[in-house]
PDB file of C-alpha atoms (C1' of nucleotides) in Angstrom:
ATOM      1  CA  UNK A 884      46.358  93.352   1.192  1.00 92.00           C
ATOM      2  CA  UNK A 885      47.599  90.597  -1.492  1.00 95.00           C
ATOM      3  CA  UNK A 886      50.407  89.821  -3.642  1.00 97.00           C
ATOM      4  CA  UNK A 887      50.727  87.882  -7.101  1.00 98.00           C
ATOM      5  CA  UNK A 888      53.284  84.875  -6.976  1.00 98.00           C
ATOM      6  CA  UNK A 889      55.768  87.205  -8.903  1.00 98.00           C
ATOM      7  CA  UNK A 890      55.437  90.010  -5.966  1.00 98.00           C
ATOM      8  CA  UNK A 891      55.685  87.089  -3.620  1.00 98.00           C
ATOM      9  CA  UNK A 892      58.841  85.777  -5.026  1.00 98.00           C
ATOM     10  CA  UNK A 893      60.336  89.285  -4.594  1.00 97.00           C
ATOM     11  CA  UNK A 894      59.363  89.880  -0.809  1.00 97.00           C
ATOM     12  CA  UNK A 895      59.575  86.308   0.136  1.00 97.00           C
ATOM     13  CA  UNK A 896      63.576  86.156  -1.765  1.00 97.00           C
ATOM     14  CA  UNK A 897      62.364  82.365  -3.371  1.00 98.00           C
ATOM     15  CA  UNK A 898      62.220  82.083  -6.819  1.00 98.00           C
ATOM     16  CA  UNK A 899      58.237  81.792  -8.504  1.00 98.00           C
ATOM     17  CA  UNK A 900      59.282  77.950  -9.181  1.00 98.00           C
ATOM     18  CA  UNK A 901      60.439  77.354  -6.217  1.00 98.00           C
ATOM     19  CA  UNK A 902      56.672  78.800  -4.264  1.00 98.00           C
ATOM     20  CA  UNK A 903      54.839  76.256  -6.488  1.00 98.00           C
ATOM     21  CA  UNK A 904      57.448  73.508  -5.389  1.00 98.00           C
ATOM     22  CA  UNK A 905      56.751  74.659  -1.600  1.00 98.00           C
ATOM     23  CA  UNK A 906      52.859  74.343  -2.254  1.00 98.00           C
ATOM     24  CA  UNK A 907      53.218  70.744  -4.433  1.00 97.00           C
ATOM     25  CA  UNK A 908      54.900  69.497  -1.344  1.00 97.00           C
ATOM     26  CA  UNK A 909      53.074  70.670   1.170  1.00 96.00           C
ATOM     27  CA  UNK A 910      55.482  73.225   2.658  1.00 97.00           C
ATOM     28  CA  UNK A 911      52.287  76.365   2.642  1.00 97.00           C
ATOM     29  CA  UNK A 912      49.021  76.119   1.974  1.00 97.00           C
ATOM     30  CA  UNK A 913      47.578  76.520  -1.061  1.00 97.00           C
ATOM     31  CA  UNK A 914      46.515  80.546  -1.130  1.00 98.00           C
ATOM     32  CA  UNK A 915      43.672  82.105  -2.397  1.00 97.00           C
ATOM     33  CA  UNK A 916      42.984  82.972  -6.330  1.00 97.00           C
ATOM     34  CA  UNK A 917      41.805  85.170  -8.344  1.00 95.00           C
ATOM     35  CA  UNK A 918      39.206  85.238 -10.490  1.00 94.00           C
ATOM     36  CA  UNK A 919      41.439  83.609 -13.412  1.00 93.00           C
ATOM     37  CA  UNK A 920      42.864  81.475 -11.114  1.00 95.00           C
ATOM     38  CA  UNK A 921      45.994  82.745 -10.315  1.00 97.00           C
ATOM     39  CA  UNK A 922      47.511  82.884  -7.013  1.00 98.00           C
ATOM     40  CA  UNK A 923      46.925  85.329  -4.521  1.00 98.00           C
ATOM     41  CA  UNK A 924      49.085  85.284  -1.628  1.00 98.00           C
ATOM     42  CA  UNK A 925      48.655  87.022   1.838  1.00 98.00           C
ATOM     43  CA  UNK A 926      50.325  88.758   4.570  1.00 98.00           C
ATOM     44  CA  UNK A 927      50.009  85.956   5.867  1.00 97.00           C
ATOM     45  CA  UNK A 928      51.219  83.604   3.431  1.00 98.00           C
ATOM     46  CA  UNK A 929      54.307  86.296   3.041  1.00 98.00           C
ATOM     47  CA  UNK A 930      54.599  85.654   6.990  1.00 98.00           C
ATOM     48  CA  UNK A 931      54.921  82.176   7.039  1.00 98.00           C
ATOM     49  CA  UNK A 932      57.413  82.463   3.708  1.00 98.00           C
ATOM     50  CA  UNK A 933      59.671  84.235   6.289  1.00 98.00           C
ATOM     51  CA  UNK A 934      60.151  82.141   8.820  1.00 98.00           C
ATOM     52  CA  UNK A 935      60.475  79.112   6.126  1.00 98.00           C
ATOM     53  CA  UNK A 936      62.974  81.126   4.797  1.00 97.00           C
ATOM     54  CA  UNK A 937      64.907  81.422   8.327  1.00 98.00           C
ATOM     55  CA  UNK A 938      64.517  77.800   8.830  1.00 98.00           C
ATOM     56  CA  UNK A 939      66.189  76.813   5.292  1.00 97.00           C
ATOM     57  CA  UNK A 940      68.968  79.423   5.856  1.00 97.00           C
ATOM     58  CA  UNK A 941      69.814  77.418   8.961  1.00 97.00           C
ATOM     59  CA  UNK A 942      69.566  74.465   7.202  1.00 97.00           C
ATOM     60  CA  UNK A 943      66.622  72.651   8.445  1.00 98.00           C
ATOM     61  CA  UNK A 944      66.052  69.756   6.195  1.00 98.00           C
ATOM     62  CA  UNK A 945      62.679  70.318   4.214  1.00 98.00           C
ATOM     63  CA  UNK A 946      61.259  66.667   5.600  1.00 96.00           C
ATOM     64  CA  UNK A 947      61.008  68.547   8.540  1.00 97.00           C
ATOM     65  CA  UNK A 948      59.852  71.725   7.619  1.00 98.00           C
ATOM     66  CA  UNK A 949      56.939  69.687   5.969  1.00 97.00           C
ATOM     67  CA  UNK A 950      56.280  68.399   9.158  1.00 97.00           C
ATOM     68  CA  UNK A 951      56.293  71.547  11.023  1.00 97.00           C
ATOM     69  CA  UNK A 952      53.995  72.963   8.593  1.00 97.00           C
ATOM     70  CA  UNK A 953      51.729  69.723   8.940  1.00 96.00           C
ATOM     71  CA  UNK A 954      51.490  70.245  12.866  1.00 96.00           C
ATOM     72  CA  UNK A 955      50.532  73.622  12.389  1.00 95.00           C
ATOM     73  CA  UNK A 956      47.509  72.511  10.948  1.00 93.00           C
ATOM     74  CA  UNK A 957      46.389  70.046  14.334  1.00 94.00           C
ATOM     75  CA  UNK A 958      46.157  72.964  16.454  1.00 89.00           C
ATOM     76  CA  UNK A 959      47.614  73.406  19.903  1.00 88.00           C
ATOM     77  CA  UNK A 960      47.769  70.278  20.726  1.00 90.00           C
ATOM     78  CA  UNK A 961      51.076  69.719  18.682  1.00 93.00           C
ATOM     79  CA  UNK A 962      52.247  72.723  20.259  1.00 92.00           C
ATOM     80  CA  UNK A 963      54.581  70.674  21.849  1.00 91.00           C
ATOM     81  CA  UNK A 964      56.459  68.865  19.285  1.00 93.00           C
ATOM     82  CA  UNK A 965      56.790  72.059  17.631  1.00 95.00           C
ATOM     83  CA  UNK A 966      58.896  73.363  20.189  1.00 95.00           C
ATOM     84  CA  UNK A 967      61.088  70.305  20.202  1.00 95.00           C
ATOM     85  CA  UNK A 968      61.312  70.461  16.743  1.00 97.00           C
ATOM     86  CA  UNK A 969      62.395  74.102  17.032  1.00 97.00           C
ATOM     87  CA  UNK A 970      64.189  73.734  20.447  1.00 97.00           C
ATOM     88  CA  UNK A 971      66.454  70.912  18.856  1.00 97.00           C
ATOM     89  CA  UNK A 972      66.759  72.837  15.442  1.00 98.00           C
ATOM     90  CA  UNK A 973      68.312  75.765  17.644  1.00 98.00           C
ATOM     91  CA  UNK A 974      71.048  73.537  19.488  1.00 97.00           C
ATOM     92  CA  UNK A 975      72.136  72.365  15.624  1.00 97.00           C
ATOM     93  CA  UNK A 976      72.558  75.911  14.704  1.00 98.00           C
ATOM     94  CA  UNK A 977      74.378  77.064  17.893  1.00 98.00           C
ATOM     95  CA  UNK A 978      76.283  74.356  17.025  1.00 97.00           C
ATOM     96  CA  UNK A 979      77.081  74.863  13.384  1.00 98.00           C
ATOM     97  CA  UNK A 980      77.817  78.443  14.718  1.00 98.00           C
ATOM     98  CA  UNK A 981      80.663  77.010  16.855  1.00 97.00           C
ATOM     99  CA  UNK A 982      82.089  74.764  14.204  1.00 97.00           C
ATOM    100  CA  UNK A 983      82.118  77.748  11.771  1.00 98.00           C
ATOM    101  CA  UNK A 984      83.641  79.809  14.147  1.00 98.00           C
ATOM    102  CA  UNK A 985      86.479  76.983  14.930  1.00 97.00           C
ATOM    103  CA  UNK A 986      86.668  76.467  10.895  1.00 97.00           C
ATOM    104  CA  UNK A 987      87.524  80.651  10.799  1.00 97.00           C
ATOM    105  CA  UNK A 988      90.732  80.282  13.120  1.00 97.00           C
ATOM    106  CA  UNK A 989      92.086  78.105  10.728  1.00 97.00           C
ATOM    107  CA  UNK A 990      91.054  80.318   7.391  1.00 97.00           C
ATOM    108  CA  UNK A 991      92.730  83.241   9.693  1.00 97.00           C
ATOM    109  CA  UNK A 992      95.722  80.970  10.045  1.00 96.00           C
ATOM    110  CA  UNK A 993      95.992  80.611   6.457  1.00 96.00           C
ATOM    111  CA  UNK A 994      95.533  83.464   5.289  1.00 96.00           C
ATOM    112  CA  UNK A 995      97.991  84.813   7.882  1.00 95.00           C
ATOM    113  CA  UNK A 996     100.754  82.469   6.361  1.00 91.00           C
ATOM    114  CA  UNK A 997      99.796  83.770   2.734  1.00 90.00           C
ATOM    115  CA  UNK A 998     100.172  87.642   4.061  1.00 88.00           C
ATOM    116  CA  UNK A 999     103.872  86.343   5.446  1.00 88.00           C
ATOM    117  CA  UNK A1000     104.971  84.771   2.137  1.00 84.00           C
ATOM    118  CA  UNK A1001     103.767  88.020   0.141  1.00 81.00           C
ATOM    119  CA  UNK A1002     106.157  90.324   2.985  1.00 84.00           C
ATOM    120  CA  UNK A1003     109.047  88.017   2.389  1.00 81.00           C
ATOM    121  CA  UNK A1004     108.829  87.946  -1.342  1.00 80.00           C
ATOM    122  CA  UNK A1005     108.066  91.993  -1.187  1.00 81.00           C
ATOM    123  CA  UNK A1006     111.481  91.908   1.012  1.00 83.00           C
ATOM    124  CA  UNK A1007     113.438  90.121  -1.346  1.00 82.00           C
ATOM    125  CA  UNK A1008     112.348  91.896  -4.203  1.00 82.00           C
ATOM    126  CA  UNK A1009     113.374  95.091  -2.710  1.00 86.00           C
ATOM    127  CA  UNK A1010     116.771  93.925  -2.212  1.00 87.00           C
ATOM    128  CA  UNK A1011     117.524  92.241  -5.364  1.00 83.00           C
ATOM    129  CA  UNK A1012     116.604  95.887  -6.700  1.00 83.00           C
ATOM    130  CA  UNK A1013     118.827  97.554  -4.899  1.00 83.00           C
ATOM    131  CA  UNK A1014     121.529  95.538  -5.644  1.00 79.00           C
ATOM    132  CA  UNK A1015     120.830  95.414  -8.979  1.00 73.00           C
TER     133      UNK A1015
ATOM    134  CA  UNK B 907     103.594  57.107   9.850  1.00 92.00           C
ATOM    135  CA  UNK B 908     101.213  56.350   7.405  1.00 95.00           C
ATOM    136  CA  UNK B 909      97.673  55.007   7.324  1.00 97.00           C
ATOM    137  CA  UNK B 910      95.347  52.317   5.652  1.00 98.00           C
ATOM    138  CA  UNK B 911      92.208  53.913   3.916  1.00 98.00           C
ATOM    139  CA  UNK B 912      89.832  52.852   6.892  1.00 98.00           C
ATOM    140  CA  UNK B 913      92.263  54.512   9.241  1.00 98.00           C
ATOM    141  CA  UNK B 914      92.835  57.673   6.475  1.00 98.00           C
ATOM    142  CA  UNK B 915      88.911  57.133   7.052  1.00 98.00           C
ATOM    143  CA  UNK B 916      88.267  57.362  10.638  1.00 97.00           C
ATOM    144  CA  UNK B 917      91.058  60.274  11.335  1.00 97.00           C
ATOM    145  CA  UNK B 918      89.241  62.678   8.774  1.00 97.00           C
ATOM    146  CA  UNK B 919      85.682  62.019   9.236  1.00 97.00           C
ATOM    147  CA  UNK B 920      85.015  61.069   6.032  1.00 98.00           C
ATOM    148  CA  UNK B 921      83.979  57.395   4.567  1.00 98.00           C
ATOM    149  CA  UNK B 922      85.962  55.469   2.239  1.00 98.00           C
ATOM    150  CA  UNK B 923      84.196  55.741  -0.244  1.00 98.00           C
ATOM    151  CA  UNK B 924      84.136  59.834  -0.129  1.00 98.00           C
ATOM    152  CA  UNK B 925      88.286  59.607   0.059  1.00 98.00           C
ATOM    153  CA  UNK B 926      88.357  57.389  -2.810  1.00 98.00           C
ATOM    154  CA  UNK B 927      86.263  59.987  -4.803  1.00 98.00           C
ATOM    155  CA  UNK B 928      88.384  62.803  -3.511  1.00 98.00           C
ATOM    156  CA  UNK B 929      91.246  61.370  -5.202  1.00 98.00           C
ATOM    157  CA  UNK B 930      89.177  60.557  -8.472  1.00 97.00           C
ATOM    158  CA  UNK B 931      88.051  64.632  -8.547  1.00 97.00           C
ATOM    159  CA  UNK B 932      91.895  65.948  -8.146  1.00 96.00           C
ATOM    160  CA  UNK B 933      90.982  67.004  -4.475  1.00 97.00           C
ATOM    161  CA  UNK B 934      93.400  64.530  -3.331  1.00 98.00           C
ATOM    162  CA  UNK B 935      97.282  63.589  -5.007  1.00 97.00           C
ATOM    163  CA  UNK B 936      96.575  59.890  -5.298  1.00 98.00           C
ATOM    164  CA  UNK B 937      98.557  58.600  -2.053  1.00 98.00           C
ATOM    165  CA  UNK B 938     101.184  56.411  -1.924  1.00 97.00           C
ATOM    166  CA  UNK B 939     100.669  52.171  -2.482  1.00 97.00           C
ATOM    167  CA  UNK B 940     101.926  49.438  -0.631  1.00 95.00           C
ATOM    168  CA  UNK B 941     103.429  46.252  -2.623  1.00 94.00           C
ATOM    169  CA  UNK B 942      99.855  44.823  -2.627  1.00 94.00           C
ATOM    170  CA  UNK B 943      98.049  47.925  -4.588  1.00 95.00           C
ATOM    171  CA  UNK B 944      96.313  49.382  -1.354  1.00 97.00           C
ATOM    172  CA  UNK B 945      96.652  53.166  -0.615  1.00 98.00           C
ATOM    173  CA  UNK B 946      99.185  54.346   2.217  1.00 98.00           C
ATOM    174  CA  UNK B 947      98.122  57.789   3.511  1.00 98.00           C
ATOM    175  CA  UNK B 948     100.754  59.660   5.085  1.00 98.00           C
ATOM    176  CA  UNK B 949     100.744  62.262   8.013  1.00 98.00           C
ATOM    177  CA  UNK B 950     100.782  65.397   5.299  1.00 97.00           C
ATOM    178  CA  UNK B 951      97.688  63.214   3.351  1.00 98.00           C
ATOM    179  CA  UNK B 952      95.855  63.782   6.666  1.00 98.00           C
ATOM    180  CA  UNK B 953      96.466  66.942   7.357  1.00 98.00           C
ATOM    181  CA  UNK B 954      95.946  68.335   3.548  1.00 98.00           C
ATOM    182  CA  UNK B 955      92.443  66.163   4.351  1.00 98.00           C
ATOM    183  CA  UNK B 956      91.956  67.906   7.334  1.00 98.00           C
ATOM    184  CA  UNK B 957      91.861  71.117   5.710  1.00 98.00           C
ATOM    185  CA  UNK B 958      89.441  70.439   3.112  1.00 98.00           C
ATOM    186  CA  UNK B 959      86.985  69.128   5.894  1.00 97.00           C
ATOM    187  CA  UNK B 960      87.525  72.697   6.920  1.00 98.00           C
ATOM    188  CA  UNK B 961      86.734  73.512   3.638  1.00 98.00           C
ATOM    189  CA  UNK B 962      83.586  71.837   3.315  1.00 97.00           C
ATOM    190  CA  UNK B 963      82.112  72.532   6.617  1.00 97.00           C
ATOM    191  CA  UNK B 964      82.700  76.076   6.005  1.00 97.00           C
ATOM    192  CA  UNK B 965      80.582  75.170   2.602  1.00 97.00           C
ATOM    193  CA  UNK B 966      82.754  75.987   0.399  1.00 98.00           C
ATOM    194  CA  UNK B 967      81.715  74.169  -3.133  1.00 98.00           C
ATOM    195  CA  UNK B 968      83.888  71.197  -3.949  1.00 98.00           C
ATOM    196  CA  UNK B 969      85.280  72.677  -7.864  1.00 96.00           C
ATOM    197  CA  UNK B 970      86.153  76.046  -5.950  1.00 97.00           C
ATOM    198  CA  UNK B 971      88.492  73.172  -2.955  1.00 98.00           C
ATOM    199  CA  UNK B 972      89.879  71.738  -6.310  1.00 97.00           C
ATOM    200  CA  UNK B 973      91.081  74.615  -7.932  1.00 97.00           C
ATOM    201  CA  UNK B 974      92.646  75.653  -4.699  1.00 97.00           C
ATOM    202  CA  UNK B 975      94.317  72.191  -4.778  1.00 97.00           C
ATOM    203  CA  UNK B 976      95.362  72.697  -8.426  1.00 96.00           C
ATOM    204  CA  UNK B 977      96.999  75.725  -7.691  1.00 96.00           C
ATOM    205  CA  UNK B 978      99.037  74.232  -4.719  1.00 95.00           C
ATOM    206  CA  UNK B 979     100.653  72.267  -7.276  1.00 93.00           C
ATOM    207  CA  UNK B 980     101.561  75.274  -9.006  1.00 93.00           C
ATOM    208  CA  UNK B 981     104.108  76.735  -6.743  1.00 89.00           C
ATOM    209  CA  UNK B 982     104.569  79.662  -4.956  1.00 88.00           C
ATOM    210  CA  UNK B 983     103.528  81.353  -8.100  1.00 90.00           C
ATOM    211  CA  UNK B 984      99.939  81.124  -7.403  1.00 93.00           C
ATOM    212  CA  UNK B 985      99.888  81.743  -3.827  1.00 92.00           C
ATOM    213  CA  UNK B 986      98.288  85.193  -4.381  1.00 91.00           C
ATOM    214  CA  UNK B 987      94.761  83.790  -5.973  1.00 93.00           C
ATOM    215  CA  UNK B 988      94.934  80.594  -3.193  1.00 95.00           C
ATOM    216  CA  UNK B 989      95.119  83.840  -0.699  1.00 95.00           C
ATOM    217  CA  UNK B 990      92.589  85.442  -2.108  1.00 95.00           C
ATOM    218  CA  UNK B 991      90.029  82.457  -2.640  1.00 97.00           C
ATOM    219  CA  UNK B 992      90.821  81.969   1.229  1.00 97.00           C
ATOM    220  CA  UNK B 993      90.005  85.347   1.724  1.00 96.00           C
ATOM    221  CA  UNK B 994      86.430  85.777   0.019  1.00 97.00           C
ATOM    222  CA  UNK B 995      85.676  82.381   1.666  1.00 98.00           C
ATOM    223  CA  UNK B 996      86.717  83.865   4.710  1.00 98.00           C
ATOM    224  CA  UNK B 997      83.754  86.881   4.066  1.00 97.00           C
ATOM    225  CA  UNK B 998      81.238  84.587   2.947  1.00 97.00           C
ATOM    226  CA  UNK B 999      81.998  82.288   6.422  1.00 98.00           C
ATOM    227  CA  UNK B1000      81.707  85.161   8.544  1.00 98.00           C
ATOM    228  CA  UNK B1001      78.149  86.833   6.613  1.00 97.00           C
ATOM    229  CA  UNK B1002      76.646  83.307   6.974  1.00 98.00           C
ATOM    230  CA  UNK B1003      77.863  83.602  10.975  1.00 98.00           C
ATOM    231  CA  UNK B1004      76.209  86.877  10.877  1.00 97.00           C
ATOM    232  CA  UNK B1005      72.757  85.312   8.870  1.00 97.00           C
ATOM    233  CA  UNK B1006      72.412  82.430  11.808  1.00 98.00           C
ATOM    234  CA  UNK B1007      72.641  84.736  14.713  1.00 98.00           C
ATOM    235  CA  UNK B1008      69.758  86.800  12.997  1.00 97.00           C
ATOM    236  CA  UNK B1009      67.669  83.285  12.347  1.00 97.00           C
ATOM    237  CA  UNK B1010      68.366  82.439  16.255  1.00 97.00           C
ATOM    238  CA  UNK B1011      66.790  84.907  17.226  1.00 97.00           C
ATOM    239  CA  UNK B1012      63.592  84.176  14.901  1.00 97.00           C
ATOM    240  CA  UNK B1013      63.895  80.785  16.994  1.00 97.00           C
ATOM    241  CA  UNK B1014      64.512  82.026  19.877  1.00 97.00           C
ATOM    242  CA  UNK B1015      61.396  84.301  19.957  1.00 96.00           C
ATOM    243  CA  UNK B1016      59.373  81.726  18.583  1.00 96.00           C
ATOM    244  CA  UNK B1017      60.325  79.271  21.536  1.00 96.00           C
ATOM    245  CA  UNK B1018      59.739  81.750  24.480  1.00 95.00           C
ATOM    246  CA  UNK B1019      56.698  81.857  22.520  1.00 91.00           C
ATOM    247  CA  UNK B1020      55.331  78.529  22.904  1.00 90.00           C
ATOM    248  CA  UNK B1021      56.794  78.469  26.532  1.00 88.00           C
ATOM    249  CA  UNK B1022      54.439  81.025  27.210  1.00 88.00           C
ATOM    250  CA  UNK B1023      51.622  78.873  25.696  1.00 83.00           C
ATOM    251  CA  UNK B1024      52.247  76.280  27.562  1.00 81.00           C
ATOM    252  CA  UNK B1025      52.746  78.361  30.936  1.00 83.00           C
ATOM    253  CA  UNK B1026      49.394  79.582  30.312  1.00 81.00           C
ATOM    254  CA  UNK B1027      47.651  76.030  29.564  1.00 79.00           C
ATOM    255  CA  UNK B1028      49.785  74.610  32.586  1.00 80.00           C
ATOM    256  CA  UNK B1029      47.843  77.626  34.509  1.00 81.00           C
ATOM    257  CA  UNK B1030      43.863  77.046  33.126  1.00 81.00           C
ATOM    258  CA  UNK B1031      44.906  73.518  34.347  1.00 80.00           C
ATOM    259  CA  UNK B1032      45.701  74.345  37.572  1.00 85.00           C
ATOM    260  CA  UNK B1033      42.674  76.588  37.853  1.00 87.00           C
ATOM    261  CA  UNK B1034      40.078  74.016  36.445  1.00 82.00           C
ATOM    262  CA  UNK B1035      41.673  70.972  38.969  1.00 80.00           C
ATOM    263  CA  UNK B1036      41.020  73.760  41.847  1.00 80.00           C
ATOM    264  CA  UNK B1037      37.548  74.007  40.789  1.00 78.00           C
ATOM    265  CA  UNK B1038      37.122  70.589  39.657  1.00 72.00           C
TER     266      UNK B1038
ATOM    267  C1'  DG C1388      40.532  90.635 -32.535  1.00 57.57           C
ATOM    268  C1'  DT C1389      45.053  90.131 -31.614  1.00 57.57           C
ATOM    269  C1'  DA C1390      49.602  90.135 -29.464  1.00 57.57           C
ATOM    270  C1'  DG C1391      52.074  89.895 -25.416  1.00 57.57           C
ATOM    271  C1'  DG C1392      53.086  88.972 -21.080  1.00 57.57           C
ATOM    272  C1'  DA C1393      51.741  86.637 -16.286  1.00 57.57           C
ATOM    273  C1'  DG C1394      50.275  83.147 -14.800  1.00 57.57           C
ATOM    274  C1'  DC C1395      48.692  77.838 -14.962  1.00 57.57           C
ATOM    275  C1'  DT C1396      49.489  72.379 -14.821  1.00 57.57           C
ATOM    276  C1'  DG C1397      52.332  68.028 -14.915  1.00 57.57           C
ATOM    277  C1'  DG C1398      56.247  66.095 -15.448  1.00 57.57           C
ATOM    278  C1'  DA C1399      60.866  66.225 -16.597  1.00 57.57           C
ATOM    279  C1'  DG C1400      65.522  67.399 -16.023  1.00 57.57           C
ATOM    280  C1'  DT C1401      69.932  69.694 -12.883  1.00 57.57           C
ATOM    281  C1'  DG C1402      73.864  69.795 -10.282  1.00 57.57           C
ATOM    282  C1'  DC C1403      75.813  68.370  -5.986  1.00 57.57           C
ATOM    283  C1'  DA C1404      78.240  65.535  -3.306  1.00 57.57           C
ATOM    284  C1'  DC C1405      78.382  61.773  -2.329  1.00 57.57           C
ATOM    285  C1'  DT C1406      77.202  56.514  -1.645  1.00 57.57           C
ATOM    286  C1'  DC C1407      76.507  51.716  -3.100  1.00 57.57           C
ATOM    287  C1'  DC C1408      77.765  47.810  -6.335  1.00 57.57           C
ATOM    288  C1'  DA C1409      79.430  44.038  -8.884  1.00 57.57           C
ATOM    289  C1'  DG C1410      83.293  41.437  -9.753  1.00 57.57           C
ATOM    290  C1'  DG C1411      88.173  41.319  -8.842  1.00 57.57           C
ATOM    291  C1'  DT C1412      92.777  40.787  -6.083  1.00 57.57           C
ATOM    292  C1'  DC C1413      95.763  40.556  -2.512  1.00 57.57           C
ATOM    293  C1'  DA C1414      97.526  38.664   2.133  1.00 57.57           C
ATOM    294  C1'  DA C1415      96.869  36.626   6.875  1.00 57.57           C
ATOM    295  C1'  DG C1416      95.468  33.055   9.474  1.00 57.57           C
ATOM    296  C1'  DC C1417      93.618  28.226  10.022  1.00 57.57           C
TER     297       DC C1417
ATOM    298  C1'  DG D 809      95.219  25.238  -0.379  1.00 57.57           C
ATOM    299  C1'  DC D 810      91.025  27.732   1.494  1.00 57.57           C
ATOM    300  C1'  DT D 811      88.663  30.805   3.557  1.00 57.57           C
ATOM    301  C1'  DT D 812      88.397  35.784   5.216  1.00 57.57           C
ATOM    302  C1'  DG D 813      88.556  40.484   5.107  1.00 57.57           C
ATOM    303  C1'  DA D 814      90.603  44.717   4.099  1.00 57.57           C
ATOM    304  C1'  DC D 815      90.762  46.868  -0.337  1.00 57.57           C
ATOM    305  C1'  DC D 816      90.394  48.072  -5.156  1.00 57.57           C
ATOM    306  C1'  DT D 817      88.072  49.750 -10.061  1.00 57.57           C
ATOM    307  C1'  DG D 818      84.570  51.961 -13.141  1.00 57.57           C
ATOM    308  C1'  DG D 819      80.455  52.741 -13.329  1.00 57.57           C
ATOM    309  C1'  DA D 820      75.804  53.071 -11.930  1.00 57.57           C
ATOM    310  C1'  DG D 821      72.536  54.861  -7.906  1.00 57.57           C
ATOM    311  C1'  DT D 822      71.028  58.231  -4.938  1.00 57.57           C
ATOM    312  C1'  DG D 823      68.740  62.328  -2.063  1.00 57.57           C
ATOM    313  C1'  DC D 824      67.760  66.731  -2.012  1.00 57.57           C
ATOM    314  C1'  DA D 825      66.076  70.748  -3.381  1.00 57.57           C
ATOM    315  C1'  DC D 826      65.061  72.728  -6.636  1.00 57.57           C
ATOM    316  C1'  DT D 827      64.804  74.581 -11.976  1.00 57.57           C
ATOM    317  C1'  DC D 828      62.864  74.252 -16.625  1.00 57.57           C
ATOM    318  C1'  DC D 829      59.844  72.808 -19.908  1.00 57.57           C
ATOM    319  C1'  DA D 830      55.871  72.383 -23.685  1.00 57.57           C
ATOM    320  C1'  DG D 831      51.583  73.618 -24.134  1.00 57.57           C
ATOM    321  C1'  DC D 832      47.726  75.541 -22.257  1.00 57.57           C
ATOM    322  C1'  DT D 833      44.349  79.741 -20.336  1.00 57.57           C
ATOM    323  C1'  DC D 834      43.503  84.604 -18.937  1.00 57.57           C
ATOM    324  C1'  DC D 835      43.688  88.993 -18.808  1.00 57.57           C
ATOM    325  C1'  DT D 836      44.993  93.768 -20.749  1.00 57.57           C
ATOM    326  C1'  DA D 837      46.608  97.173 -24.230  1.00 57.57           C
ATOM    327  C1'  DC D 838      46.610  98.613 -28.818  1.00 57.57           C
TER     328       DC D 838
END
DNA sequence: GTAGGAGCTGGAGTGCACTCCAGGTCAAGC
DNA sequence: GCTTGACCTGGAGTGCACTCCAGCTCCTAC
């Protein structure tokens, strides 16, 4: 199964421009081409794009994704380094999740605060209306 | 208690340049100044900076933080909108945490994979050594 | 055969959030 | 009184990750 760049964009959630950009900077291999010179993405290509978007979503910088992509080409001898990259990145992600949770608590606290203010104001309005 | 810009930077975790930048774009109120024209941050200022960094850590864009900051100046009439901003932002943050968790699973899976490959290679090495 | 639409390339432009710089002021210590 | 170091200002520069553009080719459908 092959996909045009438009289909690949839709399935990967990336834009057409981004797909060409990723290719240009060496994040993805140049896909096959049809007789007219148009890109034909394979299921394999899409799987790799899917993995890349996971890395991006989790905030991995592109230069590191590129290092990973290049290691992939050098075969199994680089598996150690690739594993290390993912391992360290996972630790980063976990830490970021923890940070976000901490920030969530602050947000909860603030929101609760606003809700209390609202309740108080609503109460005062009731009192005003009753005494009017 | 007051703080020089260097102290404020250290306590907030922001750089001196960033503090001045935030002031310039209206994210923080211009702090007091000493007789020599130098900034003197108050505990209140630091508390606000602390809250801002929570918002930034959670990915709120600066233009939205600025809207929030400006609403704060307009008094309690804007509390509803401010609450709304935080409320929506909290939903964003929760969603992002969920996304990160999903990505973590993919990472776990990949890392496990690499570990298995390593184990297999180690096994082969043992066999080779034994037969040597 | 021609109009339209998808895709192509190389290169320029964008938005965001800082970050750096030159040239100056000010207060303290020697 | 002079050096030093922290701080000041307005403005320019940076890095990242795209995003857009002009001008072209190719295929399809009428």
